[in-house]
PDB file of C-alpha atoms and ligand atoms in Angstrom:
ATOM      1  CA  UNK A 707     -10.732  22.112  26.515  1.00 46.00           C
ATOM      2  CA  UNK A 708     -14.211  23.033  25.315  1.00 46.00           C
ATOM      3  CA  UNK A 709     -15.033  21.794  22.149  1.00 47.00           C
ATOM      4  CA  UNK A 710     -18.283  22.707  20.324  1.00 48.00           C
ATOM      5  CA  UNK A 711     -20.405  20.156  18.111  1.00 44.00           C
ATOM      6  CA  UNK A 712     -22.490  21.226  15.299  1.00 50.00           C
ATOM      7  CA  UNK A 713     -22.967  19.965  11.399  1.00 63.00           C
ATOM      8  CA  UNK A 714     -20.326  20.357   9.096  1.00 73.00           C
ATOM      9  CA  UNK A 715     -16.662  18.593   9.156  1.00 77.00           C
ATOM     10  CA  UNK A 716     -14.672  19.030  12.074  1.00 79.00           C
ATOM     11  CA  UNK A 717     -12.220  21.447  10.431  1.00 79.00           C
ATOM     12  CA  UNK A 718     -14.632  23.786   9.627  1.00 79.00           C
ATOM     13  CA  UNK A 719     -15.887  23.714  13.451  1.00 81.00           C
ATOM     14  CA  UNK A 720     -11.883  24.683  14.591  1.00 83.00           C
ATOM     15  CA  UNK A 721     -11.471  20.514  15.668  1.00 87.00           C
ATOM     16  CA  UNK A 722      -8.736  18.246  14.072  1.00 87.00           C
ATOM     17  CA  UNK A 723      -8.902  15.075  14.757  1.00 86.00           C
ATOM     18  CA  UNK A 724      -5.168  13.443  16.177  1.00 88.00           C
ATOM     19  CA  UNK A 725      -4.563  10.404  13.562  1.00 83.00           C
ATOM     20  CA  UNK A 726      -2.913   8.560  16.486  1.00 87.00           C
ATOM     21  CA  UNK A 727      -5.202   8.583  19.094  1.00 91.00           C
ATOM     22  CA  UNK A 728      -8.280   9.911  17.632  1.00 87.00           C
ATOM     23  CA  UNK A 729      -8.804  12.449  20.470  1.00 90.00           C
ATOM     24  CA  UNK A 730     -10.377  15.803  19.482  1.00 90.00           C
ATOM     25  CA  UNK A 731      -8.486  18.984  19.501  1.00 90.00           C
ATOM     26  CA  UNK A 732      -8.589  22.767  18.737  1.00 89.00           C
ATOM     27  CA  UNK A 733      -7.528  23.336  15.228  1.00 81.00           C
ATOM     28  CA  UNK A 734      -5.235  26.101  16.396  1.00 82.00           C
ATOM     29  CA  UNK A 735      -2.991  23.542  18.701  1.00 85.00           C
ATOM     30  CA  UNK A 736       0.549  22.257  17.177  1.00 88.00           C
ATOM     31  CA  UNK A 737       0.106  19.074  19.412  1.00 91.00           C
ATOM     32  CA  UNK A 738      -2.360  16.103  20.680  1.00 92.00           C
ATOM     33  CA  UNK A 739      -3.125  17.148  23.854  1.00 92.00           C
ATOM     34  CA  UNK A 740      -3.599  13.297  24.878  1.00 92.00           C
ATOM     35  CA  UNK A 741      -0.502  11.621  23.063  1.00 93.00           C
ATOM     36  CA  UNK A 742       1.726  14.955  22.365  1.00 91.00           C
ATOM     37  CA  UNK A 743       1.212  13.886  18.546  1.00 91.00           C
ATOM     38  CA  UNK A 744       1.582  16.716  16.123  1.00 90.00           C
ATOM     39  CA  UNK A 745      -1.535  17.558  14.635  1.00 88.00           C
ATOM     40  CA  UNK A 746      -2.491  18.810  11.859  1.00 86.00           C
ATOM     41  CA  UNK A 747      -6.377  20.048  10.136  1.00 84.00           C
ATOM     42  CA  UNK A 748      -5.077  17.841   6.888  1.00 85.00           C
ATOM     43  CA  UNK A 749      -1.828  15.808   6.657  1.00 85.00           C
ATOM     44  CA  UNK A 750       0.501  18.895   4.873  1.00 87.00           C
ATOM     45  CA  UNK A 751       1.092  18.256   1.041  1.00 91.00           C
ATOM     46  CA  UNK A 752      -0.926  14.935   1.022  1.00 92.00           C
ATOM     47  CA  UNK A 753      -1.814  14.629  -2.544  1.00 94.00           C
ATOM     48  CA  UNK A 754       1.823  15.729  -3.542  1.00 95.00           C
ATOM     49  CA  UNK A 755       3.738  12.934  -0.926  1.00 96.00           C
ATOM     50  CA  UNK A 756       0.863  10.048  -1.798  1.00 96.00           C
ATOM     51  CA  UNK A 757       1.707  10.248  -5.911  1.00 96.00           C
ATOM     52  CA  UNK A 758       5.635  10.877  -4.996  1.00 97.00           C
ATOM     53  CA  UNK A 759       5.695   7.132  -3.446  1.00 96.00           C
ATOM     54  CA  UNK A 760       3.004   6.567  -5.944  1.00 96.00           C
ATOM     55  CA  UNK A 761       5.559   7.016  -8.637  1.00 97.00           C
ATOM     56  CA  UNK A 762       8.401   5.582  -6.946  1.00 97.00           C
ATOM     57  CA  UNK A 763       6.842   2.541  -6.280  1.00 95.00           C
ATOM     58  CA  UNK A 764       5.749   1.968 -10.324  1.00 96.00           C
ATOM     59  CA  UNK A 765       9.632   2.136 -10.671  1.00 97.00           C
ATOM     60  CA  UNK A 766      10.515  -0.517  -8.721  1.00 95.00           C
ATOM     61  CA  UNK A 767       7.922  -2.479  -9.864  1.00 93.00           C
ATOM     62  CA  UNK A 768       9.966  -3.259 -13.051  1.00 94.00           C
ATOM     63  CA  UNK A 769      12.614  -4.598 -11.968  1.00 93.00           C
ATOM     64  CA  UNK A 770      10.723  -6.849  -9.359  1.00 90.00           C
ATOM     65  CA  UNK A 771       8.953  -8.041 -12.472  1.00 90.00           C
ATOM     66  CA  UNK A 772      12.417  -8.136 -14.857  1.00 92.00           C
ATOM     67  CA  UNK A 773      15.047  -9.893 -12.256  1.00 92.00           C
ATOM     68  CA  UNK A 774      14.835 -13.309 -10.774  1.00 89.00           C
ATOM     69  CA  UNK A 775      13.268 -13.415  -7.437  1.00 84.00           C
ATOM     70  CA  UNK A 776      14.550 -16.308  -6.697  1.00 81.00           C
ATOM     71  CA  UNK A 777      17.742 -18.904  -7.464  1.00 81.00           C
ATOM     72  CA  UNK A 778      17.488 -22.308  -6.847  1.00 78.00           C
ATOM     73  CA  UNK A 779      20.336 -24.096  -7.104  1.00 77.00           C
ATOM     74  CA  UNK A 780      20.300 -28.011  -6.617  1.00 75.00           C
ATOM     75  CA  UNK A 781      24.048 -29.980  -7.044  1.00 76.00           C
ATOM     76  CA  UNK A 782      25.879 -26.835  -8.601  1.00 75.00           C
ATOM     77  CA  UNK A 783      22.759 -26.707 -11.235  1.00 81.00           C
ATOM     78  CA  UNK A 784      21.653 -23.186 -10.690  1.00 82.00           C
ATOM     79  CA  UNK A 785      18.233 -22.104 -11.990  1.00 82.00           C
ATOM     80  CA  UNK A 786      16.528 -18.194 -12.038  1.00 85.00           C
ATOM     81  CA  UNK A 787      12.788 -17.508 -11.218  1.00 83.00           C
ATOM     82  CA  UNK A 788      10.883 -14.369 -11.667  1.00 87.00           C
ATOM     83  CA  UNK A 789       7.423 -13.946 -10.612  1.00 86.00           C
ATOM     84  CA  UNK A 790       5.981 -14.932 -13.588  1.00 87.00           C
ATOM     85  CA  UNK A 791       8.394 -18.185 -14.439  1.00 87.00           C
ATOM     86  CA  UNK A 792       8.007 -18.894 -10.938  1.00 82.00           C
ATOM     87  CA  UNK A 793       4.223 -19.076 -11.290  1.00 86.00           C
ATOM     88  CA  UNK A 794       4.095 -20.915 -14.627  1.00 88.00           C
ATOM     89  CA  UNK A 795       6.402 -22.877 -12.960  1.00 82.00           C
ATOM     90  CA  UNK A 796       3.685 -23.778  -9.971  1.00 81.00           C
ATOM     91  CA  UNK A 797       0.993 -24.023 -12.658  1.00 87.00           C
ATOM     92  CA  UNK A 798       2.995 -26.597 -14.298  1.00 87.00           C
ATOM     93  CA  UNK A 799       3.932 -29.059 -11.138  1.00 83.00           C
ATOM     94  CA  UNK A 800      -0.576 -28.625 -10.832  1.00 85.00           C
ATOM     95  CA  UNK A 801       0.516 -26.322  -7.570  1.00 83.00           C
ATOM     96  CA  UNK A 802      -2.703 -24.522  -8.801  1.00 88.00           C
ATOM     97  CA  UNK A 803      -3.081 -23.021  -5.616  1.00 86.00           C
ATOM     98  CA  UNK A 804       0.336 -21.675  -4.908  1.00 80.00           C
ATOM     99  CA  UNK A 805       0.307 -20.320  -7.835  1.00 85.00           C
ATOM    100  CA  UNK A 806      -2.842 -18.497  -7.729  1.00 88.00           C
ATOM    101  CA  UNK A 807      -1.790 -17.310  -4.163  1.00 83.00           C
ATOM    102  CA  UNK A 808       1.750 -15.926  -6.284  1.00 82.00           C
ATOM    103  CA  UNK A 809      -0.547 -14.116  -8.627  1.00 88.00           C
ATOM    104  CA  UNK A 810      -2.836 -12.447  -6.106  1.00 86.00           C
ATOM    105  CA  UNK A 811      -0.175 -11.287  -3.992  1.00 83.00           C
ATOM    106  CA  UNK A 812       2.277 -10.546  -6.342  1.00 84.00           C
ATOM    107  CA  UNK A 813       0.839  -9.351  -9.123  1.00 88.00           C
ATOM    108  CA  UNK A 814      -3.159  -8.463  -8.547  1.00 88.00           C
ATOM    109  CA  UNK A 815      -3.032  -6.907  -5.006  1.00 86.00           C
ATOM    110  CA  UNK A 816       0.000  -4.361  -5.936  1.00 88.00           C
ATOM    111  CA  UNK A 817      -1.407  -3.534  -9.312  1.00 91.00           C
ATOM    112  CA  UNK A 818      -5.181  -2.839  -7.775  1.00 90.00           C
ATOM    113  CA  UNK A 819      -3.739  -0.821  -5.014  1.00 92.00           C
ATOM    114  CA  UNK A 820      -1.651   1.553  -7.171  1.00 94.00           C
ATOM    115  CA  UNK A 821      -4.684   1.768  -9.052  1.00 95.00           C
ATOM    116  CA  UNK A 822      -7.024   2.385  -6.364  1.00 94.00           C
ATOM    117  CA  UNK A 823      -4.445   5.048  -5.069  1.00 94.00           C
ATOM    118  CA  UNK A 824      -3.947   7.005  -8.730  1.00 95.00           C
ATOM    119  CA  UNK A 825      -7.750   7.208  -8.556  1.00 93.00           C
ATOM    120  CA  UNK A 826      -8.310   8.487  -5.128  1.00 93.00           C
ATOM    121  CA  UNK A 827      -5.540  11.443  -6.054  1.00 93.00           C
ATOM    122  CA  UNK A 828      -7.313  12.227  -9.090  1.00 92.00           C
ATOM    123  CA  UNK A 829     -10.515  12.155  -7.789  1.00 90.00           C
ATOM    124  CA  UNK A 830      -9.560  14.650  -4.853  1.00 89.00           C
ATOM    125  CA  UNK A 831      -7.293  16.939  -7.705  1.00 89.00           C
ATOM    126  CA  UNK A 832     -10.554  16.813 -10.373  1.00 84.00           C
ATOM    127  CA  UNK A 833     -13.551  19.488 -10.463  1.00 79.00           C
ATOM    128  CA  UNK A 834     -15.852  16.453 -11.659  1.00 79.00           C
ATOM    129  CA  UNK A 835     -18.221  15.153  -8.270  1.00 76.00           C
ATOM    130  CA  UNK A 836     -17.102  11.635  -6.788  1.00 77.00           C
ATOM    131  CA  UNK A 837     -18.945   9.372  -4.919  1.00 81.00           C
ATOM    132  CA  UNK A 838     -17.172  10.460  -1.260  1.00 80.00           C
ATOM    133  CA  UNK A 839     -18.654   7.269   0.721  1.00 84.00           C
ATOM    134  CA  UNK A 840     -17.065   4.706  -1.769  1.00 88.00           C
ATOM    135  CA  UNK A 841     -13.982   6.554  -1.921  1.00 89.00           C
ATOM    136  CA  UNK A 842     -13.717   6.825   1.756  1.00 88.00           C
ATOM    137  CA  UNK A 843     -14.020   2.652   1.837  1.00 90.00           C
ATOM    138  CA  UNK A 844     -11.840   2.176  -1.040  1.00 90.00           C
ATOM    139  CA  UNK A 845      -9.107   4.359   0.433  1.00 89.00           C
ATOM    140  CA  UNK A 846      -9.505   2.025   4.458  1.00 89.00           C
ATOM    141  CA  UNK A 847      -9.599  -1.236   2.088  1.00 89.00           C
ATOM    142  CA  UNK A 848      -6.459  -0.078   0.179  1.00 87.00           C
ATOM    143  CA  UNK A 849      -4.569   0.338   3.548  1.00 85.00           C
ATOM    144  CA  UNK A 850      -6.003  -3.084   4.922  1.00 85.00           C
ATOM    145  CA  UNK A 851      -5.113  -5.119   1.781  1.00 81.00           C
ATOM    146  CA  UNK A 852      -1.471  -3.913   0.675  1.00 71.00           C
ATOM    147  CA  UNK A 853       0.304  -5.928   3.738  1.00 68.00           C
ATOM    148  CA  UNK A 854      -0.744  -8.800   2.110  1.00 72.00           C
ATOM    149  CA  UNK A 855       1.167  -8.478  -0.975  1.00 68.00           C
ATOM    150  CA  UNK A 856       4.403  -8.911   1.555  1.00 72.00           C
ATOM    151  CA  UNK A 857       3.393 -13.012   1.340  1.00 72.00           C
ATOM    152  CA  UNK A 858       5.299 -13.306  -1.661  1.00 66.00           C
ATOM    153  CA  UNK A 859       8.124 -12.177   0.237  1.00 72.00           C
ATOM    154  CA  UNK A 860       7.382 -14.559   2.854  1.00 73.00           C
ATOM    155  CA  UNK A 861       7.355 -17.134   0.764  1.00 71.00           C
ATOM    156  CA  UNK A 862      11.062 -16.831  -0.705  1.00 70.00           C
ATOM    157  CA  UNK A 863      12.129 -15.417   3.257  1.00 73.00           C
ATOM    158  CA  UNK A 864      11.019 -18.978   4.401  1.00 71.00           C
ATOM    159  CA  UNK A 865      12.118 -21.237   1.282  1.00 68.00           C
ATOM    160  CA  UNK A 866      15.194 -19.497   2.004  1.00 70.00           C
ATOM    161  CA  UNK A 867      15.229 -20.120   5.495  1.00 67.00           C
ATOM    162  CA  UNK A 868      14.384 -24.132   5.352  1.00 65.00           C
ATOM    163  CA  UNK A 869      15.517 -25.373   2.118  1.00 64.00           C
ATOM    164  CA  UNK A 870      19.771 -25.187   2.726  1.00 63.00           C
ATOM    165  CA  UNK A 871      20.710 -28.493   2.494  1.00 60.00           C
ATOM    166  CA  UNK A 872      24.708 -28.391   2.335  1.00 61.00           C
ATOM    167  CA  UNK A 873      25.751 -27.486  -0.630  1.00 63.00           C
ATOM    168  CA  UNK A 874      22.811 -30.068  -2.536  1.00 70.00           C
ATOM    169  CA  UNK A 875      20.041 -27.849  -2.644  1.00 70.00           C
ATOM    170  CA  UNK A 876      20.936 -23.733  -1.976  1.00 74.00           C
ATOM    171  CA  UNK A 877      18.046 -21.162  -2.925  1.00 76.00           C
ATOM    172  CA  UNK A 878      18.814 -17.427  -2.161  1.00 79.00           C
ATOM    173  CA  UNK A 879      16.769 -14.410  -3.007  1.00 82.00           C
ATOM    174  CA  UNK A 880      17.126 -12.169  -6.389  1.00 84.00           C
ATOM    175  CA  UNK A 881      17.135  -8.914  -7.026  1.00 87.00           C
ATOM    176  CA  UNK A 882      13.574  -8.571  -7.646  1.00 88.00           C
ATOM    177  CA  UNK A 883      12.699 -10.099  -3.986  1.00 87.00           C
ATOM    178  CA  UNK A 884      14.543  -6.687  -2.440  1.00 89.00           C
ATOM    179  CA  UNK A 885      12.624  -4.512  -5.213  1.00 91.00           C
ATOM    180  CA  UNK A 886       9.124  -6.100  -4.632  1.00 88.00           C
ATOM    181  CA  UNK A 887       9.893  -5.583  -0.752  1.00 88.00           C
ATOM    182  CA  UNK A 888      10.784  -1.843  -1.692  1.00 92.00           C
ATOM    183  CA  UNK A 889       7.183  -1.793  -3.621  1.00 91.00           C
ATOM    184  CA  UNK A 890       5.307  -2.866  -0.714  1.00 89.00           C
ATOM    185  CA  UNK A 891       6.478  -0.706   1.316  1.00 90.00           C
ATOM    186  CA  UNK A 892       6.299   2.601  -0.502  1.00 93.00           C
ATOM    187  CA  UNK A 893       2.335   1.661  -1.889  1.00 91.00           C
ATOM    188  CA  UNK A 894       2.347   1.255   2.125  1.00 89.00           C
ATOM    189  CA  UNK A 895       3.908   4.293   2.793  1.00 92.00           C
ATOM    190  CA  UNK A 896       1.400   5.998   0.158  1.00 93.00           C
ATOM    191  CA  UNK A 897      -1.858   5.002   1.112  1.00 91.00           C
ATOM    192  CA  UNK A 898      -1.005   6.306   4.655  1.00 89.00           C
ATOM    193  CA  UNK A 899       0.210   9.686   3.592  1.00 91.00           C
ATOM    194  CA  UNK A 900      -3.041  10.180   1.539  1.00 91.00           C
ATOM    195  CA  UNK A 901      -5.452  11.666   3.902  1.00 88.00           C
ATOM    196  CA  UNK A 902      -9.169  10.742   3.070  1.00 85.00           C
ATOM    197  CA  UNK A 903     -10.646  13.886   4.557  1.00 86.00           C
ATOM    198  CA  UNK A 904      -9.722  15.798   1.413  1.00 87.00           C
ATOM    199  CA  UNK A 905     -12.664  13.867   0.150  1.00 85.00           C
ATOM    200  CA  UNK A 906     -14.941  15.023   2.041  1.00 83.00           C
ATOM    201  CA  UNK A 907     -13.730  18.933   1.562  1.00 81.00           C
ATOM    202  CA  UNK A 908     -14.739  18.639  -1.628  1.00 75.00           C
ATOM    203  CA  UNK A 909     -18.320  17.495  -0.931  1.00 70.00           C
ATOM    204  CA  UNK A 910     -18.520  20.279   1.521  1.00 70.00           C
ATOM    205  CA  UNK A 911     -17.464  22.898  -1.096  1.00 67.00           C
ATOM    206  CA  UNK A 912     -20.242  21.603  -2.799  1.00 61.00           C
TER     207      UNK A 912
HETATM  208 ZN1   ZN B2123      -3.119  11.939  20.051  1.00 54.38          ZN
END
């Protein structure tokens, strides 16, 4: 394959880029010629699929907020924790820590990423000039941070897992542990499906 190099992004040169294994092909192939990956100039209906999840994932994020995460129940006393009893609950006991690690993961991370994501969309969908560069980095630190928010998780998966003493001291997972899961996942899901190149189309239609 012969593949010419000049100014200009890639697309407009007939090259698309394969997102799994980076190699460079022909903008007229349907797959990577390296990994068989199909390819595509720009991921099909990005914008559309990114605030789909987008949306879906603000929907779950009530109820992961409204229903216990977590029950603890010690001799047949049982007792319901949602995020935020669970960290004024830490905050109390002077687990200042653990419950500042709650709050980041639970409640700052998610809320900055959908955030971060809204912006990117409407930054890509607006006729006003963005700042491409920042973007770009806001969009690779978006994708980087949101597996973090899955510590929260964790953290009931391995209370959970340790803390079964007979039938003295039980804790099980809520509702809101399988909603926050769903959450994570779809901001996941979203950041990946947005495709940053649309950025730079815009500063190239400049
Ligand atoms: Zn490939």
């Amino acid at each position: 394959m012969s593949v010419k190099y000049s100014r200009g992004s890639a697309a407009s040169q007939g090259i698309s880029c394969c997102k799994v294994c980076a190699q460079l092909n022909n903008a007229g192939d349907n797959n990577c010629q390296r990994c068989g990956e199909k390819i595509y100039l720009r991921t099909p209906q990005s914008i559309q699929k990114t605030l789909a999840l987008l949306l879906a994932s603000i929907v779950f994020y009530i109820p992961a907020n409204m229903y216990p995460i977590m029950k603890t129940s010690v001799l047949g006393d049982t007792n319901e924790s949602t995020i935020f009893s669970g960290i004024w609950l830490f905050l109390d006991s002077g687990a200042y820590f653990v419950a500042a690690v709650i709050f980041i993961a639970s409640i700052v991370i998610p809320l900055t990423k959908m955030l971060a994501i809204a912006w990117l969309c409407q930054s890509v969908i607006s006729s006003k000039p963005i700042m491409h560069q920042q973007l770009t980095k806001l969009h690779a630190i978006t994708e980087f941070i949101g597996k973090w928010s899955m510590v929260d998780v964790f953290v009931v998966a391995i209370l959970v897992a340790l803390i079964q003493i007979g039938n003295l001291m039980v804790i099980t997972p809520g509702l809101a542990a399988i909603s926050f899961s769903i959450v994570v996942i779809l901001t996941m899901l979203s950041a990946q499906c947005f495709d940053s190149r649309l950025l730079w189309d815009k500063a190239e239609r400049k």
